[in-house]
N, CA, C and O of each residue as an XYZ file, in Angstrom:
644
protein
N       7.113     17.881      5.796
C       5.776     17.329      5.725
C       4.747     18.369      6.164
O       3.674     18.342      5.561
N       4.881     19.109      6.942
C       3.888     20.433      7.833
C       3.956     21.165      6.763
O       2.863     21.666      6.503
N       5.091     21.538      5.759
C       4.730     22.485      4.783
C       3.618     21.915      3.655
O       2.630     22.476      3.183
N       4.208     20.495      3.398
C       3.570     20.274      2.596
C       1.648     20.164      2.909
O       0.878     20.391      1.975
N       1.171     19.829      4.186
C       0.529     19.375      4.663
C      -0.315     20.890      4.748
O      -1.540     20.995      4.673
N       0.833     22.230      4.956
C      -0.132     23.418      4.901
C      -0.126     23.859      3.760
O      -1.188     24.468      3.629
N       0.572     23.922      2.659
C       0.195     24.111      1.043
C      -0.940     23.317      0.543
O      -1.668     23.807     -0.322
N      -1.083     22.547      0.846
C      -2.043     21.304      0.626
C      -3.552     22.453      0.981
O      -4.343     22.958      0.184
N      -3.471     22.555      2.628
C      -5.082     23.201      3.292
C      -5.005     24.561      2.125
O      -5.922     24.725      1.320
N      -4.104     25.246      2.156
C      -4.141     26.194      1.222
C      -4.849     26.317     -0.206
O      -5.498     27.272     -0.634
N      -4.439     24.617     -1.082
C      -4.709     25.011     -2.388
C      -6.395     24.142     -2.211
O      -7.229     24.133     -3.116
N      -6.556     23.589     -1.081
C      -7.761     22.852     -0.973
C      -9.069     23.760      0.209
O     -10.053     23.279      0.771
N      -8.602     24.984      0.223
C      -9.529     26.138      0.651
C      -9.226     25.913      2.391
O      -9.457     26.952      3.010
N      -8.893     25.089      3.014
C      -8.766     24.761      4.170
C      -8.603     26.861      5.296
O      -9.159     27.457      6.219
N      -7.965     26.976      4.728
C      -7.396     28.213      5.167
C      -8.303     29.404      5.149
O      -8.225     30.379      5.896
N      -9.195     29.189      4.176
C     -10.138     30.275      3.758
C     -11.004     31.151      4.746
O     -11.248     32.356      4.813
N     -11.384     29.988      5.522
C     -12.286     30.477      6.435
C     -11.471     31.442      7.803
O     -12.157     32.092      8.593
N     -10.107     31.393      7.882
C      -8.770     31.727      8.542
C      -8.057     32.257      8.096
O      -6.994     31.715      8.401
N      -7.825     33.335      7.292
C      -6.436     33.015      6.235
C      -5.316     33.327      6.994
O      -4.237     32.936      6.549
N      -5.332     34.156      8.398
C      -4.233     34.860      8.599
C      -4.193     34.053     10.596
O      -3.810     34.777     11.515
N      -4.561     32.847     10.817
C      -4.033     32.502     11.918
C      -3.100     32.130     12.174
O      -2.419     31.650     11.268
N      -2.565     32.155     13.573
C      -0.964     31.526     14.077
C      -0.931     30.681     13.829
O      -2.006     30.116     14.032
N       0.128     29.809     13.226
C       0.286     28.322     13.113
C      -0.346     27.496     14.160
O      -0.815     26.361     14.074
N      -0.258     28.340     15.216
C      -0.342     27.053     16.321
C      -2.338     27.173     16.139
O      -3.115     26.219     16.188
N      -2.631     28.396     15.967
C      -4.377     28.070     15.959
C      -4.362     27.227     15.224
O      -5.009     26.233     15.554
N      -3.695     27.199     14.003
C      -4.252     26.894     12.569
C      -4.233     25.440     13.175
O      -5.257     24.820     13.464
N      -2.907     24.952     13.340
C      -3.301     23.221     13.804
C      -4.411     23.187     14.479
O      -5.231     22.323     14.167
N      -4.704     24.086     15.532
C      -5.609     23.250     16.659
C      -6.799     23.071     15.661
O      -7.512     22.071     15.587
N      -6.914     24.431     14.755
C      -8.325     24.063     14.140
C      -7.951     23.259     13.179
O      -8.795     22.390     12.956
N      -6.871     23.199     12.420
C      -7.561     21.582     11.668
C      -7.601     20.425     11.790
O      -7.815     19.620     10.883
N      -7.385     20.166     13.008
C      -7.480     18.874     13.881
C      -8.606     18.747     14.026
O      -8.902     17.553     13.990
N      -9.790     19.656     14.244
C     -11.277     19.930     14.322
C     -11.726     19.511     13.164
O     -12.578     18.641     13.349
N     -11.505     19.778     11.809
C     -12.381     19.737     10.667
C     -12.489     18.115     10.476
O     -11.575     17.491     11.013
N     -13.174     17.582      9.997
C     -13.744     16.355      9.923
C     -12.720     15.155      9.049
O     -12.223     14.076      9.371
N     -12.721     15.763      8.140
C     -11.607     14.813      7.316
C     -10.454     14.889      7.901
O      -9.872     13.804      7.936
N      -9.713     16.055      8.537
C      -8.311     15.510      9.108
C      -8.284     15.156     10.363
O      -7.201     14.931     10.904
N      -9.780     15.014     11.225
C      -9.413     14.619     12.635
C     -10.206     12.951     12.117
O     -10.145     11.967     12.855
N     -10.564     12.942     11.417
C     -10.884     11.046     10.806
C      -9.692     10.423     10.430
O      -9.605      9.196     10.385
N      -8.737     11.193     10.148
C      -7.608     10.832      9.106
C      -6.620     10.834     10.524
O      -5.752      9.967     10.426
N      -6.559     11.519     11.671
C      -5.565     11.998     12.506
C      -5.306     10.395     13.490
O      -5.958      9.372     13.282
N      -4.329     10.520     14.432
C      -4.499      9.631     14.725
C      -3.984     10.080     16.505
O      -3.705     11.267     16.670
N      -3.898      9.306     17.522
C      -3.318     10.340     18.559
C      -1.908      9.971     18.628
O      -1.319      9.011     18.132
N      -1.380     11.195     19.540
C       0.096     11.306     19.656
C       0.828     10.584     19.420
O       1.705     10.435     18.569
N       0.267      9.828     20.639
C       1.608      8.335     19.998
C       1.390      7.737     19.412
O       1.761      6.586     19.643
N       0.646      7.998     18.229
C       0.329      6.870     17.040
C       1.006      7.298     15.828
O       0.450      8.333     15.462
N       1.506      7.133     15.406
C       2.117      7.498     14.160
C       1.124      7.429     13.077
O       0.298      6.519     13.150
N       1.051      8.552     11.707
C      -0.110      8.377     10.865
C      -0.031      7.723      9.812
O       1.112      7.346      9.554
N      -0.716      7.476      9.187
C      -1.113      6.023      8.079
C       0.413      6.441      7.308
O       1.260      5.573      7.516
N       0.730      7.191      6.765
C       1.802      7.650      5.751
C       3.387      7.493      6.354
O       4.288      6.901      5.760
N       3.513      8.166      7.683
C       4.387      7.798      8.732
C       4.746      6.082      9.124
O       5.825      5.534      9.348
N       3.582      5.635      9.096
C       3.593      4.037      9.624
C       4.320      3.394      8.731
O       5.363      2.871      9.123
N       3.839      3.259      6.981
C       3.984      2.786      5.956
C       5.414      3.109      5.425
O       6.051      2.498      4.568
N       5.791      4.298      6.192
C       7.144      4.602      5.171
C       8.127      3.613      6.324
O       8.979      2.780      6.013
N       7.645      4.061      7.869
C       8.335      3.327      8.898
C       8.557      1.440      8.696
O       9.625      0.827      8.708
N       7.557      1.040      8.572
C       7.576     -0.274      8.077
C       8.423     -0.521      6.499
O       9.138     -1.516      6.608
N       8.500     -0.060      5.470
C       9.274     -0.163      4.415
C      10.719      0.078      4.678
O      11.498     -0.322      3.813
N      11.262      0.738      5.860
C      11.679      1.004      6.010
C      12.587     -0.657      7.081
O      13.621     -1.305      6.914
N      11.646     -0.686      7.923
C      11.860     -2.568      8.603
C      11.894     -3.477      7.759
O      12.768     -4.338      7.857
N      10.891     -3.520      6.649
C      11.137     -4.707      5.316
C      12.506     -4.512      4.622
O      13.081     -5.479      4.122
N      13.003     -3.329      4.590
C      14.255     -2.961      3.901
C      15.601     -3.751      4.531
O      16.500     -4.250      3.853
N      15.522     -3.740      5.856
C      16.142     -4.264      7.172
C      15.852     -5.968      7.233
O      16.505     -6.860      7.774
N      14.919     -5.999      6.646
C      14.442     -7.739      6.836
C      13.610     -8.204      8.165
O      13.297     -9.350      8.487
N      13.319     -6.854      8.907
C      12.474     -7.312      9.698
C      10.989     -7.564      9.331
O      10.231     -6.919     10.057
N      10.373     -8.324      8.405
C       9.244     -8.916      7.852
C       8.179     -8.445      9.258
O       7.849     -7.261      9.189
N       7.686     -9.110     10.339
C       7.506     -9.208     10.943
C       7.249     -8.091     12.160
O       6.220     -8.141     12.833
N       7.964     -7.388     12.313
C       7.805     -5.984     12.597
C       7.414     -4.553     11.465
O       7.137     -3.397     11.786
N       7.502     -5.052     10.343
C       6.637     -4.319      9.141
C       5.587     -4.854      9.048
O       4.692     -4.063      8.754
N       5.113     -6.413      9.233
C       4.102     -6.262      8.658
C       2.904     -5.982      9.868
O       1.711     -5.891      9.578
N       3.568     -5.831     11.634
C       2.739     -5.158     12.295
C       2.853     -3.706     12.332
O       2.458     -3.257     13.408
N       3.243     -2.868     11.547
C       3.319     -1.499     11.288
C       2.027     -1.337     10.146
O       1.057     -0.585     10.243
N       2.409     -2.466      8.843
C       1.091     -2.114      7.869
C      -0.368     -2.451      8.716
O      -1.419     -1.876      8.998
N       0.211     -3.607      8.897
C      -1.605     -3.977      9.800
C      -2.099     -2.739     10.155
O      -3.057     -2.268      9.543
N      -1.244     -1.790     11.622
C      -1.518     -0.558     12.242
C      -2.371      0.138     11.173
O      -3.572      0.403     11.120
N      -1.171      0.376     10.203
C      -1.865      1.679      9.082
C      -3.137      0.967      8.381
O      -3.951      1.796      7.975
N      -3.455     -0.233      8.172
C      -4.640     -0.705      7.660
C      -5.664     -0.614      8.645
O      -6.867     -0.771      8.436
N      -5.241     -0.411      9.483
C      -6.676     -0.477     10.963
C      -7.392      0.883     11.037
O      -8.561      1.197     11.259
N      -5.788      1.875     10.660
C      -6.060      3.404     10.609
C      -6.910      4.253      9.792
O      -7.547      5.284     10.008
N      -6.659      3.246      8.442
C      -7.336      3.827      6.848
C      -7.767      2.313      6.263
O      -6.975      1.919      5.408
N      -8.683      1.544      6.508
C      -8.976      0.037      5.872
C      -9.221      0.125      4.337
O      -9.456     -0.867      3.647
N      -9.130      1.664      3.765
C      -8.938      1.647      2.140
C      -7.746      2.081      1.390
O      -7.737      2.376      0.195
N      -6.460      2.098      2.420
C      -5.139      2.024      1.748
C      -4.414      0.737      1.066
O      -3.681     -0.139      1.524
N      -4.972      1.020     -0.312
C      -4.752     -0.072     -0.825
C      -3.231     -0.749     -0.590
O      -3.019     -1.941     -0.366
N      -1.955      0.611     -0.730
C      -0.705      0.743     -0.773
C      -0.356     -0.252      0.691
O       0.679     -0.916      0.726
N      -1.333     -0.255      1.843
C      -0.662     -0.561      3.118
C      -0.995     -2.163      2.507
O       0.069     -2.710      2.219
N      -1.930     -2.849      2.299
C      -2.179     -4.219      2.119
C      -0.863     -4.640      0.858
O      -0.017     -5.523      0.721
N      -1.208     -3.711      0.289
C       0.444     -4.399     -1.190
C       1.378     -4.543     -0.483
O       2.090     -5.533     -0.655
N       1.673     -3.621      0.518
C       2.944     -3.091      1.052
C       3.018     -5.043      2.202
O       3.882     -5.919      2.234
N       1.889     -4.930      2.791
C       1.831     -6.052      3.488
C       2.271     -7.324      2.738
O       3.349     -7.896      2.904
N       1.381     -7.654      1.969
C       1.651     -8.942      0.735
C       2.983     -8.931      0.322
O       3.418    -10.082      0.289
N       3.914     -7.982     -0.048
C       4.995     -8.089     -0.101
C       5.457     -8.848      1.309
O       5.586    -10.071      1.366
N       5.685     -7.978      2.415
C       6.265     -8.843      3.444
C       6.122    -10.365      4.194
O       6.886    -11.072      4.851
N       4.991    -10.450      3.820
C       4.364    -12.061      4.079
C       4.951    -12.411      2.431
O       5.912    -13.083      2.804
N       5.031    -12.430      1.311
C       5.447    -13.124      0.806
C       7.187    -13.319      0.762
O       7.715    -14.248      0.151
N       7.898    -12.352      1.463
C       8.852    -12.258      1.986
C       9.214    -13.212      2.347
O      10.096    -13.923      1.865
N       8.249    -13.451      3.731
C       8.358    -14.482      4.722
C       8.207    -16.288      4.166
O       8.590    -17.346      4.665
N       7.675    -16.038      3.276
C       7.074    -17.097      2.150
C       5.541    -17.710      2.438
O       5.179    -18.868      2.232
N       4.655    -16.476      3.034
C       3.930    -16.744      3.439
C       2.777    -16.374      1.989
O       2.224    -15.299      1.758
N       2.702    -17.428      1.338
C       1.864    -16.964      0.275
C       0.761    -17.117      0.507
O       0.577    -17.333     -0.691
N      -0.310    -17.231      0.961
C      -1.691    -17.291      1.103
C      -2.170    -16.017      1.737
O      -3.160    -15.324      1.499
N      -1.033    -15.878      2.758
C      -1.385    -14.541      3.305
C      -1.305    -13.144      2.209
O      -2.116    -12.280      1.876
N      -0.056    -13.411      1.912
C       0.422    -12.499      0.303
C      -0.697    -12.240     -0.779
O      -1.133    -11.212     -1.298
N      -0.969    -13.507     -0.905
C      -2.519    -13.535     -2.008
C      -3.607    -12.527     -1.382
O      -4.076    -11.471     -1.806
N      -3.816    -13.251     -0.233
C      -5.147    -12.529      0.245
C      -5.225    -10.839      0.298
O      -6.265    -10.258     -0.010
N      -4.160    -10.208      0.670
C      -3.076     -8.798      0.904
C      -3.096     -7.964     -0.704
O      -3.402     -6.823     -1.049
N      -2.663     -9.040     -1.348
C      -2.363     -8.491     -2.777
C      -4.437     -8.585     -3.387
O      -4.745     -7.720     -4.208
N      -5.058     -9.121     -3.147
C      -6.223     -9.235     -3.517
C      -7.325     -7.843     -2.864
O      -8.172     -7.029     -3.230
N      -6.485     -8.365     -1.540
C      -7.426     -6.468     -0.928
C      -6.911     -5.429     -1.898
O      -7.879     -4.988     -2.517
N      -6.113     -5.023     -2.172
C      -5.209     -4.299     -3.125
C      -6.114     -3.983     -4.134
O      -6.643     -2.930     -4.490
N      -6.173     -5.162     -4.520
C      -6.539     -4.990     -6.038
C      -7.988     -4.298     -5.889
O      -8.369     -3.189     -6.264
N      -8.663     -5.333     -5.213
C     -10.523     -4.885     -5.035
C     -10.076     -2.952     -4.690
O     -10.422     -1.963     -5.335
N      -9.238     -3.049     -3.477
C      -9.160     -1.102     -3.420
C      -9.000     -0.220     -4.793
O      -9.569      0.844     -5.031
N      -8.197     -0.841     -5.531
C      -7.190     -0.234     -6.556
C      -7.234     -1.151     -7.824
O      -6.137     -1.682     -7.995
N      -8.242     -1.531     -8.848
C      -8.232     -2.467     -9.462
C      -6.984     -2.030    -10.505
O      -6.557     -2.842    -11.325
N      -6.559     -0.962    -10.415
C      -5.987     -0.533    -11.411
C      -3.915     -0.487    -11.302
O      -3.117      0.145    -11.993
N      -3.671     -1.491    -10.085
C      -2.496     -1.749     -9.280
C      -1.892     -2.786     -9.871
O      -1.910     -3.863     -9.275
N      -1.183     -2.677    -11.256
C      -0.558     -3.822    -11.796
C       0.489     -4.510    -11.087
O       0.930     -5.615    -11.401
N       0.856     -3.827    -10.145
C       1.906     -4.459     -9.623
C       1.446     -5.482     -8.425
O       1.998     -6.509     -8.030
N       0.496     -4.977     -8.080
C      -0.427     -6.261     -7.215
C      -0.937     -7.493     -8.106
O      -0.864     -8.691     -7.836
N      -1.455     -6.893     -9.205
C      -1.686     -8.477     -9.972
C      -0.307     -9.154    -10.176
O      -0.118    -10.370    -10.210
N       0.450     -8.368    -10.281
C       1.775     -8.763    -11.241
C       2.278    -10.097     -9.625
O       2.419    -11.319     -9.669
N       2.411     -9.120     -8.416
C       2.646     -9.776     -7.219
C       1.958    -10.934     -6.676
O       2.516    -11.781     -5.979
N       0.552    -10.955     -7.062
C      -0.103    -12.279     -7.012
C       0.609    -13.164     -7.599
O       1.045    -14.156     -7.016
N       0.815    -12.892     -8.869
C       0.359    -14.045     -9.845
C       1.830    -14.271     -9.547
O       2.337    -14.686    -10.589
N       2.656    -14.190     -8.671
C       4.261    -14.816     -8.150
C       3.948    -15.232     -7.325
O       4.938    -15.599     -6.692
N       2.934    -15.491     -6.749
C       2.533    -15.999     -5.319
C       2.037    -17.130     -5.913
O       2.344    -18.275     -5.581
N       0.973    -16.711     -7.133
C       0.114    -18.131     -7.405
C       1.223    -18.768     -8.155
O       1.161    -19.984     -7.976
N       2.122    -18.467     -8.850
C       3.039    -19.125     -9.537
C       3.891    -20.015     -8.705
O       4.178    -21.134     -9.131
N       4.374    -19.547     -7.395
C       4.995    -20.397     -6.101
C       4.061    -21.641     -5.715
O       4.540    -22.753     -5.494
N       2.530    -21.332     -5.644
C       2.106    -22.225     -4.999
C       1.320    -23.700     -6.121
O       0.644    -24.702     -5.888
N       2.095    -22.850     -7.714
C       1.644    -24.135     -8.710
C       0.628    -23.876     -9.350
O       0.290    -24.477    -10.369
N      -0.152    -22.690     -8.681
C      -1.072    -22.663     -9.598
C      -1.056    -21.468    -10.934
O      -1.389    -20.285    -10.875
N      -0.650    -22.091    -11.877
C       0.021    -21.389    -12.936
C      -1.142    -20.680    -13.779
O      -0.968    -19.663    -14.450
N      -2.364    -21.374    -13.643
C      -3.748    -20.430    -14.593
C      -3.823    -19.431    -14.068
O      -3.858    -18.389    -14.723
N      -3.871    -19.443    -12.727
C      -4.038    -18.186    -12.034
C      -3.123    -17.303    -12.598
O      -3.422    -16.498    -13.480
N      -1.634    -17.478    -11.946
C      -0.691    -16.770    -12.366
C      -0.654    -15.945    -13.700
O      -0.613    -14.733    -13.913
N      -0.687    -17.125    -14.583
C      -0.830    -16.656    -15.837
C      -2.157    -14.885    -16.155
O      -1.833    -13.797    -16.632
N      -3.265    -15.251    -15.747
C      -4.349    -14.691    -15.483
C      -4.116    -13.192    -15.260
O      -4.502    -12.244    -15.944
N      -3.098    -13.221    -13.685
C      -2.493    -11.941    -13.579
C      -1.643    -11.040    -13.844
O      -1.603     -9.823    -13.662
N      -0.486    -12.335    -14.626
C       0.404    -11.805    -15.064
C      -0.171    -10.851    -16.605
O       0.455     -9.937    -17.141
N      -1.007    -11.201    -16.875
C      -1.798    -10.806    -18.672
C      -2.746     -9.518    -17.560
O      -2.899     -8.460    -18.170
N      -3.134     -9.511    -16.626
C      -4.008     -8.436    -16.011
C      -2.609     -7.207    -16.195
O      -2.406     -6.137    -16.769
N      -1.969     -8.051    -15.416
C      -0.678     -6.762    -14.617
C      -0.083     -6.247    -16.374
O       0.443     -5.167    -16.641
N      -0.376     -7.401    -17.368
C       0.441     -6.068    -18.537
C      -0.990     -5.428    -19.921
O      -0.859     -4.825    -20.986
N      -1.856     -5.795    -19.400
C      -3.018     -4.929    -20.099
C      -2.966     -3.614    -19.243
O      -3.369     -2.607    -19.823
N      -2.485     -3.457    -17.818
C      -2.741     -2.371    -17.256
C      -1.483     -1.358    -17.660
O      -1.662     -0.159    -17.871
N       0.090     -2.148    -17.754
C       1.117     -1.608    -18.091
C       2.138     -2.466    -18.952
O       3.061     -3.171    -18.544
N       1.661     -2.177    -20.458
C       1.906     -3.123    -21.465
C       3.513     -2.934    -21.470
O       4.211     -3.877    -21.842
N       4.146     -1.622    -21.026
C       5.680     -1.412    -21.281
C       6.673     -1.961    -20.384
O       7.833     -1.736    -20.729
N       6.463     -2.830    -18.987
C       6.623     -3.694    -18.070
C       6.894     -4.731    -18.781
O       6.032     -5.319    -19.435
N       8.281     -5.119    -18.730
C       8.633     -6.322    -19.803
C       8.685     -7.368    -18.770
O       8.747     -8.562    -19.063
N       8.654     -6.832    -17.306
C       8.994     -8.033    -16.228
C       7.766     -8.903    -16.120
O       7.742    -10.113    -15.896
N       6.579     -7.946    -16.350
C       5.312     -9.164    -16.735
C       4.822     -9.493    -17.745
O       3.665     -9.861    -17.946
N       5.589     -9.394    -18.385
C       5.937    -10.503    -19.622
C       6.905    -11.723    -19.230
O       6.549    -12.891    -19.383
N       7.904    -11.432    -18.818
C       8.698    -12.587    -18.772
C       8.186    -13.169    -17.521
O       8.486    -14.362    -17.493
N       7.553    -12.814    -16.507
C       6.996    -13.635    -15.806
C       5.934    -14.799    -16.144
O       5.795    -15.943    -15.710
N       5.128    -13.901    -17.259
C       3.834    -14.933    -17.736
C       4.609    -16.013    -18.687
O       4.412    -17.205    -18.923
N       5.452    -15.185    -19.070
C       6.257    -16.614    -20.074
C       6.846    -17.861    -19.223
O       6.738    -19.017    -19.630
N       7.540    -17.484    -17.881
C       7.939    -18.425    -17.117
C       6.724    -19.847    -16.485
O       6.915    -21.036    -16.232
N       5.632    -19.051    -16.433
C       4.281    -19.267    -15.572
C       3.725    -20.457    -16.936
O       3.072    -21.429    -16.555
N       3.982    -20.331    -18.277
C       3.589    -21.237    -19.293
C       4.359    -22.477    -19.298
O       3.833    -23.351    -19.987
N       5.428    -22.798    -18.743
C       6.175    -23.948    -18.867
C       5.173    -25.177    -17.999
O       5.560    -26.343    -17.918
């Protein structure tokens, strides 16, 4: 991740103003520059990307509940990661907590209108809770965005009965 994280300052000029400091300057100073000390988080915090893989990692396990206070974290960290709220809505709908799921999968979308798999994930939520227009609605969103997804197709077909 540090490599990737210093190829990154590299191809994004980060380095320019430095090209030839010790690693260890180089962190201290880009902990300074504005976007990565907004983005940083302290020591013992694990960072938005760290959190999210850590929690997928607890949903994988079935701990619902301890992932979905890992996404919260990373949503508190970055409130425009769309990925941490999907990531959330999954685990509350896990739990069978669909309202919460909806609401999760809806931040999503407003971040990322372009997240078929969040409409696609709603509209299984609205499909659980009966309301099938809805469903339907998203399931036809989630395959205008990715028409080659045959799973939202056969979802919207299920959602018509």
């Amino acid at each position: 991740l540090r490599s990737i994280v210093l190829c990154l300052a590299l191809v994004f000029g980060a380095v320019a103003a430095a090209p030839m400091l010790p690693l260890t300057a180089f962190r201290s100073k880009l902990k300074t520059w504005p976007s990565v000390a907004a983005a940083s988080s302290s020591a013992t915090t694990l960072t938005v990307p760290k959190r999210t893989t850590t929690a997928a990692a607890l949903d994988d396990k079935g701990d619902n509940d301890r992932a979905i206070a890992d996404y919260t974290k990373a949503i508190e960290l970055n409130p425009q990661y769309a990925t941490a709220y999907y990531n959330r809505g999954n685990s509350y709908y896990n739990r069978r907590d669909r309202d919460r799921a909806i609401a999760d999968y809806t931040n999503a979308i407003e971040l990322n209108p372009l997240h078929a798999g969040a409409y696609s994930n709603r509209g299984n939520a609205y499909d659980d809770k009966g309301n099938n227009d809805s469903a339907i609605a998203d399931y036809t969103k989630a395959i205008e965005l990715k028409p080659q997804h045959v799973g939202y197709y056969y979802n919207r077909g299920i959602a018509y009965r």
